[in-house]
Amino acid sequence: MLERVSKGPRNVRDVPTLIMEAENFLTWVKAQGVRVPAENWIVRTMRGYAKMAGIEGDELQKVYVKAFPNTGELQYNLADFLQLNAIHMHIGKQDSAVLADKLSSVVKGPNSLLDENGRNTASRNIRFELFLTSKLNSHGYEALLRKANPDIFAKWHRDISFGIECKRVYSGKTIDSLIGDAEVQFRDRPGNAGLNANVLALDVTRAVTDGKLHISGSPVTAARKVAGILEVVAEPIIAQLQAQKYPNIDAIILCYIDHVQPDIDKSFTLHGLTQLLVLDNPKAPRVRKRYALNALKHLANSNIDL
């Protein structure tokens, strides 16, 4: 029933590397024909960090508070840079107009996770689509972003095609409604015709952390905590699948995409922390269930890093 990615955090970055990669990301985005606003959350983060370079002691704290009034904003944004680099490096060949439109939304997002609310989630929602597409392509799939549903069209070994609807859960209260939305989309949208399997990807990170309470501890301890969290989230979903509530969804991927900072030191290193939990639908037609499991088995057994 369950396939898991449960590797501990491996992708480690220090701040200078994160800044450099963010600069490269913006250069690449502009090369896609996207008009990048002079003021955006990426530029603001890089500029704020630059002001602190070479400053120590009490003076550093004063500069930090002035540059980032919201406590933790710098850390959250630098962690977001991990995702931007993954997108830049692994997004693969995409329809240029579709990619440019989605990248435009990413750079225009709120200043940080701390400024996100239920009305301005589009930027991070789209970033999840881009991130998952990048991860699929980096692990041997052929994944294409789509303008209409499903969000991603993917192939595995050229003979298994599946559609992926991406939903980012802002609050735990909305999980059921989001799965219900995906069920209707898979049932009614003509773009899904001919697919071997329908897959729903749910990013539950925001829902389980409330946007602030990030997983703490050593990288290994953090990975274990995330594994436990995903199993708790999965329990009611498994029950609903057993009850045949979602007959048009063949598998669900629960995603936790975040970071852990084991030690606050001069290097300020961040460790990428990503886990996936794959749930197959036990009530799906046998052939479609087999296709879904075969398609996702490689992803579930891969080492997924930010």
Tab-separated table of C-alpha atoms in Angstrom:
chain	number	residue	atom	x	y	z
A	1	MET	CA	0.000	0.000	0.000
A	2	LEU	CA	2.745	2.458	0.891
A	3	GLU	CA	5.960	3.332	-0.919
A	4	ARG	CA	8.249	5.815	0.774
A	5	VAL	CA	11.154	8.097	0.140
A	6	SER	CA	12.697	8.278	3.594
A	7	LYS	CA	16.273	9.299	2.939
A	8	GLY	CA	17.738	11.791	5.384
A	9	PRO	CA	18.670	15.323	4.248
A	10	ARG	CA	21.686	15.297	1.942
A	11	ASN	CA	21.579	18.516	-0.031
A	12	VAL	CA	23.575	21.051	1.997
A	13	ARG	CA	24.136	24.700	1.052
A	14	ASP	CA	25.876	27.625	2.710
A	15	VAL	CA	24.601	31.166	2.212
A	16	PRO	CA	27.099	32.354	-0.457
A	17	THR	CA	26.197	29.324	-2.584
A	18	LEU	CA	22.474	29.942	-2.138
A	19	ILE	CA	22.878	33.592	-3.176
A	20	MET	CA	24.920	32.670	-6.233
A	21	GLU	CA	22.338	30.077	-7.303
A	22	ALA	CA	19.515	32.594	-6.866
A	23	GLU	CA	21.343	35.072	-9.094
A	24	ASN	CA	21.753	32.349	-11.713
A	25	PHE	CA	18.053	31.525	-11.419
A	26	LEU	CA	17.015	35.127	-12.117
A	27	THR	CA	19.364	35.325	-15.105
A	28	TRP	CA	17.812	32.137	-16.481
A	29	VAL	CA	14.258	33.384	-15.857
A	30	LYS	CA	14.981	36.568	-17.825
A	31	ALA	CA	16.394	34.438	-20.652
A	32	GLN	CA	12.983	32.729	-20.868
A	33	GLY	CA	11.460	36.074	-21.814
A	34	VAL	CA	10.010	36.823	-18.383
A	35	ARG	CA	9.869	40.463	-17.288
A	36	VAL	CA	11.259	40.305	-13.774
A	37	PRO	CA	10.200	43.191	-11.490
A	38	ALA	CA	13.138	45.212	-10.167
A	39	GLU	CA	11.757	44.617	-6.672
A	40	ASN	CA	10.844	41.039	-5.865
A	41	TRP	CA	11.285	38.658	-2.942
A	42	ILE	CA	14.425	37.075	-4.442
A	43	VAL	CA	16.230	40.378	-5.033
A	44	ARG	CA	15.144	41.681	-1.644
A	45	THR	CA	16.616	38.650	0.110
A	46	MET	CA	19.928	38.890	-1.743
A	47	ARG	CA	20.192	42.627	-1.063
A	48	GLY	CA	19.397	42.186	2.629
A	49	TYR	CA	22.044	39.519	3.047
A	50	ALA	CA	24.610	41.633	1.187
A	51	LYS	CA	24.105	44.432	3.725
A	52	MET	CA	25.096	42.060	6.519
A	53	ALA	CA	28.268	40.769	4.882
A	54	GLY	CA	31.339	41.422	7.043
A	55	ILE	CA	29.347	42.766	10.017
A	56	GLU	CA	29.540	41.037	13.402
A	57	GLY	CA	28.246	41.362	16.969
A	58	ASP	CA	25.476	43.709	18.054
A	59	GLU	CA	25.742	45.763	14.888
A	60	LEU	CA	24.888	42.666	12.833
A	61	GLN	CA	21.665	42.192	14.765
A	62	LYS	CA	20.652	45.801	14.112
A	63	VAL	CA	21.281	45.475	10.381
A	64	TYR	CA	19.462	42.145	10.264
A	65	VAL	CA	16.316	43.465	11.960
A	66	LYS	CA	16.232	46.466	9.635
A	67	ALA	CA	16.630	44.324	6.521
A	68	PHE	CA	14.241	41.573	7.674
A	69	PRO	CA	11.639	42.871	10.161
A	70	ASN	CA	9.877	39.500	10.228
A	71	THR	CA	11.941	37.145	12.380
A	72	GLY	CA	13.034	34.148	10.344
A	73	GLU	CA	12.297	35.699	6.944
A	74	LEU	CA	15.895	35.380	5.760
A	75	GLN	CA	16.110	31.711	6.725
A	76	TYR	CA	12.812	30.832	5.045
A	77	ASN	CA	13.719	32.667	1.849
A	78	LEU	CA	17.174	31.119	1.659
A	79	ALA	CA	15.533	27.716	2.069
A	80	ASP	CA	13.199	28.620	-0.798
A	81	PHE	CA	16.305	29.251	-2.908
A	82	LEU	CA	16.951	25.490	-2.680
A	83	GLN	CA	13.785	24.902	-4.681
A	84	LEU	CA	14.624	27.606	-7.223
A	85	ASN	CA	17.953	25.967	-7.975
A	86	ALA	CA	16.330	22.545	-8.421
A	87	ILE	CA	13.863	24.073	-10.892
A	88	HIS	CA	16.601	25.881	-12.799
A	89	MET	CA	18.815	22.803	-13.082
A	90	HIS	CA	16.238	20.095	-13.818
A	91	ILE	CA	13.075	21.567	-15.345
A	92	GLY	CA	14.004	20.096	-18.725
A	93	LYS	CA	12.598	21.031	-22.123
A	94	GLN	CA	9.182	22.661	-21.747
A	95	ASP	CA	6.721	24.655	-23.822
A	96	SER	CA	8.300	28.110	-23.691
A	97	ALA	CA	5.038	30.037	-23.221
A	98	VAL	CA	3.787	27.744	-20.438
A	99	LEU	CA	7.136	27.847	-18.623
A	100	ALA	CA	7.451	31.639	-18.900
A	101	ASP	CA	3.948	32.159	-17.532
A	102	LYS	CA	4.621	29.958	-14.499
A	103	LEU	CA	8.052	31.468	-13.798
A	104	SER	CA	6.493	34.948	-13.886
A	105	SER	CA	4.178	33.902	-11.057
A	106	VAL	CA	7.045	32.478	-9.007
A	107	VAL	CA	9.102	35.693	-8.967
A	108	LYS	CA	6.045	37.839	-8.141
A	109	GLY	CA	5.182	35.969	-4.965
A	110	PRO	CA	4.885	37.422	-1.441
A	111	ASN	CA	8.064	38.563	0.320
A	112	SER	CA	8.315	35.318	2.273
A	113	LEU	CA	6.400	32.350	3.607
A	114	LEU	CA	5.563	34.517	6.618
A	115	ASP	CA	3.603	36.895	4.375
A	116	GLU	CA	1.570	34.170	2.706
A	117	ASN	CA	-2.145	33.978	3.428
A	118	GLY	CA	-5.102	32.172	1.905
A	119	ARG	CA	-5.407	34.812	-0.843
A	120	ASN	CA	-1.846	34.959	-2.208
A	121	THR	CA	-0.852	31.292	-2.483
A	122	ALA	CA	-0.678	31.138	-6.300
A	123	SER	CA	3.086	31.762	-6.502
A	124	ARG	CA	4.000	28.922	-4.152
A	125	ASN	CA	1.359	26.631	-5.623
A	126	ILE	CA	2.914	27.029	-9.060
A	127	ARG	CA	6.397	26.610	-7.634
A	128	PHE	CA	5.296	23.181	-6.371
A	129	GLU	CA	4.300	22.210	-9.928
A	130	LEU	CA	7.697	23.338	-11.227
A	131	PHE	CA	9.584	21.625	-8.424
A	132	LEU	CA	7.816	18.283	-8.900
A	133	THR	CA	8.344	18.462	-12.662
A	134	SER	CA	12.049	19.051	-12.054
A	135	LYS	CA	12.280	16.124	-9.667
A	136	LEU	CA	10.552	13.809	-12.131
A	137	ASN	CA	12.868	14.838	-14.955
A	138	SER	CA	15.959	14.471	-12.765
A	139	HIS	CA	14.962	10.884	-11.955
A	140	GLY	CA	14.439	9.546	-15.454
A	141	TYR	CA	10.849	10.528	-16.213
A	142	GLU	CA	9.685	12.651	-19.123
A	143	ALA	CA	7.603	15.347	-17.433
A	144	LEU	CA	5.911	18.235	-19.209
A	145	LEU	CA	4.135	21.186	-17.644
A	146	ARG	CA	0.688	21.871	-19.009
A	147	LYS	CA	-1.416	25.007	-19.161
A	148	ALA	CA	-4.616	23.057	-18.504
A	149	ASN	CA	-5.338	20.064	-16.294
A	150	PRO	CA	-3.627	17.839	-15.556
A	151	ASP	CA	-0.810	20.115	-14.363
A	152	ILE	CA	1.894	17.661	-15.431
A	153	PHE	CA	1.931	15.044	-18.179
A	154	ALA	CA	4.564	12.400	-17.471
A	155	LYS	CA	5.922	9.256	-19.081
A	156	TRP	CA	7.878	6.386	-17.613
A	157	HIS	CA	9.859	4.102	-19.955
A	158	ARG	CA	7.923	5.610	-22.870
A	159	ASP	CA	5.059	3.128	-22.448
A	160	ILE	CA	3.364	4.390	-19.261
A	161	SER	CA	1.758	7.825	-19.437
A	162	PHE	CA	0.130	9.469	-16.455
A	163	GLY	CA	-1.324	12.804	-15.518
A	164	ILE	CA	-0.462	14.556	-12.263
A	165	GLU	CA	-2.702	17.093	-10.579
A	166	CYS	CA	-0.699	19.215	-8.124
A	167	LYS	CA	-2.394	20.609	-5.036
A	168	ARG	CA	-0.641	22.507	-2.269
A	169	VAL	CA	-2.463	22.219	1.043
A	170	TYR	CA	-2.578	25.576	2.833
A	171	SER	CA	-4.506	24.207	5.801
A	172	GLY	CA	-5.222	20.691	6.997
A	173	LYS	CA	-8.924	21.545	6.844
A	174	THR	CA	-8.749	21.763	3.041
A	175	ILE	CA	-7.214	18.353	2.269
A	176	ASP	CA	-10.555	16.616	1.648
A	177	SER	CA	-11.833	19.388	-0.622
A	178	LEU	CA	-8.603	19.444	-2.645
A	179	ILE	CA	-8.710	15.685	-3.198
A	180	GLY	CA	-12.365	16.070	-4.199
A	181	ASP	CA	-11.407	18.796	-6.691
A	182	ALA	CA	-8.794	16.522	-8.249
A	183	GLU	CA	-11.312	13.682	-8.472
A	184	VAL	CA	-13.665	15.904	-10.483
A	185	GLN	CA	-10.836	17.195	-12.689
A	186	PHE	CA	-9.681	13.699	-13.557
A	187	ARG	CA	-13.266	12.637	-14.225
A	188	ASP	CA	-14.353	15.565	-16.384
A	189	ARG	CA	-11.351	17.029	-18.200
A	190	PRO	CA	-10.779	15.774	-21.775
A	191	GLY	CA	-7.019	16.251	-21.401
A	192	ASN	CA	-6.916	13.117	-19.259
A	193	ALA	CA	-8.196	10.800	-21.989
A	194	GLY	CA	-5.821	8.005	-22.904
A	195	LEU	CA	-3.665	8.218	-19.778
A	196	ASN	CA	-2.649	4.963	-18.124
A	197	ALA	CA	-3.020	6.405	-14.630
A	198	ASN	CA	-4.234	9.495	-12.754
A	199	VAL	CA	-1.983	10.687	-9.928
A	200	LEU	CA	-2.615	13.401	-7.349
A	201	ALA	CA	0.404	15.114	-5.748
A	202	LEU	CA	-0.352	16.856	-2.447
A	203	ASP	CA	2.225	19.180	-0.895
A	204	VAL	CA	1.248	19.070	2.794
A	205	THR	CA	4.246	21.043	4.133
A	206	ARG	CA	2.345	24.276	4.802
A	207	ALA	CA	-0.527	22.442	6.462
A	208	VAL	CA	1.605	20.523	8.968
A	209	THR	CA	4.013	23.361	9.815
A	210	ASP	CA	1.526	26.259	9.735
A	211	GLY	CA	4.168	28.077	7.733
A	212	LYS	CA	6.312	28.641	10.829
A	213	LEU	CA	6.919	25.549	12.937
A	214	HIS	CA	9.605	23.839	10.938
A	215	ILE	CA	10.994	20.430	11.823
A	216	SER	CA	13.919	20.674	14.236
A	217	GLY	CA	16.739	18.404	15.311
A	218	SER	CA	19.562	16.653	13.498
A	219	PRO	CA	19.016	15.765	9.828
A	220	VAL	CA	18.356	12.108	10.683
A	221	THR	CA	15.983	12.985	13.528
A	222	ALA	CA	14.144	15.466	11.316
A	223	ALA	CA	13.698	12.840	8.607
A	224	ARG	CA	12.164	10.440	11.119
A	225	LYS	CA	9.778	13.121	12.365
A	226	VAL	CA	8.624	13.859	8.821
A	227	ALA	CA	8.040	10.148	8.177
A	228	GLY	CA	5.748	9.999	11.195
A	229	ILE	CA	3.882	13.146	10.144
A	230	LEU	CA	3.203	11.800	6.653
A	231	GLU	CA	1.835	8.542	8.061
A	232	VAL	CA	-0.599	10.491	10.250
A	233	VAL	CA	-1.750	12.561	7.269
A	234	ALA	CA	-2.128	9.380	5.202
A	235	GLU	CA	-4.419	7.486	7.587
A	236	PRO	CA	-7.747	9.222	6.799
A	237	ILE	CA	-6.879	9.378	3.096
A	238	ILE	CA	-6.296	5.616	3.009
A	239	ALA	CA	-9.686	5.102	4.652
A	240	GLN	CA	-11.364	7.248	2.004
A	241	LEU	CA	-9.656	5.337	-0.798
A	242	GLN	CA	-10.811	2.074	0.760
A	243	ALA	CA	-14.353	3.471	0.819
A	244	GLN	CA	-14.142	4.136	-2.946
A	245	LYS	CA	-14.598	7.878	-2.446
A	246	TYR	CA	-12.127	8.754	-5.227
A	247	PRO	CA	-12.537	6.190	-8.047
A	248	ASN	CA	-10.794	8.368	-10.658
A	249	ILE	CA	-7.558	8.792	-8.670
A	250	ASP	CA	-5.201	5.834	-9.053
A	251	ALA	CA	-2.485	7.021	-6.660
A	252	ILE	CA	-1.702	9.906	-4.319
A	253	ILE	CA	1.756	11.296	-3.533
A	254	LEU	CA	2.065	13.084	-0.196
A	255	CYS	CA	4.975	15.522	-0.343
A	256	TYR	CA	6.912	17.261	2.422
A	257	ILE	CA	9.349	19.827	0.991
A	258	ASP	CA	11.302	21.844	3.513
A	259	HIS	CA	14.682	22.295	5.176
A	260	VAL	CA	16.404	21.692	8.473
A	261	GLN	CA	19.087	23.878	10.038
A	262	PRO	CA	20.931	21.662	12.556
A	263	ASP	CA	23.292	24.334	13.872
A	264	ILE	CA	23.265	28.109	13.727
A	265	ASP	CA	26.869	28.959	13.131
A	266	LYS	CA	28.920	31.333	11.025
A	267	SER	CA	28.453	29.243	7.889
A	268	PHE	CA	24.631	29.159	8.284
A	269	THR	CA	24.098	25.913	6.404
A	270	LEU	CA	20.711	24.602	5.324
A	271	HIS	CA	19.972	20.929	4.645
A	272	GLY	CA	17.237	20.105	2.147
A	273	LEU	CA	14.554	17.903	3.687
A	274	THR	CA	12.154	16.258	1.245
A	275	GLN	CA	10.074	13.122	1.649
A	276	LEU	CA	7.386	11.522	-0.485
A	277	LEU	CA	4.826	8.958	0.593
A	278	VAL	CA	3.034	7.173	-2.266
A	279	LEU	CA	-0.448	5.729	-1.666
A	280	ASP	CA	-1.992	3.505	-4.305
A	281	ASN	CA	-5.769	3.314	-4.561
A	282	PRO	CA	-6.699	-0.275	-3.604
A	283	LYS	CA	-10.076	0.139	-5.325
A	284	ALA	CA	-8.682	1.308	-8.656
A	285	PRO	CA	-9.113	-1.028	-11.644
A	286	ARG	CA	-6.374	-3.638	-11.513
A	287	VAL	CA	-4.700	-2.575	-14.753
A	288	ARG	CA	-4.641	1.127	-13.811
A	289	LYS	CA	-3.398	0.297	-10.327
A	290	ARG	CA	-0.539	-1.710	-11.806
A	291	TYR	CA	0.356	1.131	-14.159
A	292	ALA	CA	0.334	3.623	-11.271
A	293	LEU	CA	2.544	1.451	-9.074
A	294	ASN	CA	4.982	0.709	-11.887
A	295	ALA	CA	5.177	4.391	-12.794
A	296	LEU	CA	5.751	5.626	-9.252
A	297	LYS	CA	7.879	2.814	-7.854
A	298	HIS	CA	11.065	4.298	-9.268
A	299	LEU	CA	10.221	7.720	-7.860
A	300	ALA	CA	9.437	6.248	-4.438
A	301	ASN	CA	12.728	4.370	-4.349
A	302	SER	CA	14.830	7.290	-5.552
A	303	ASN	CA	16.898	9.578	-3.390
A	304	ILE	CA	14.926	12.819	-3.647
A	305	ASP	CA	16.871	15.930	-2.723
A	306	LEU	CA	15.927	19.576	-2.977
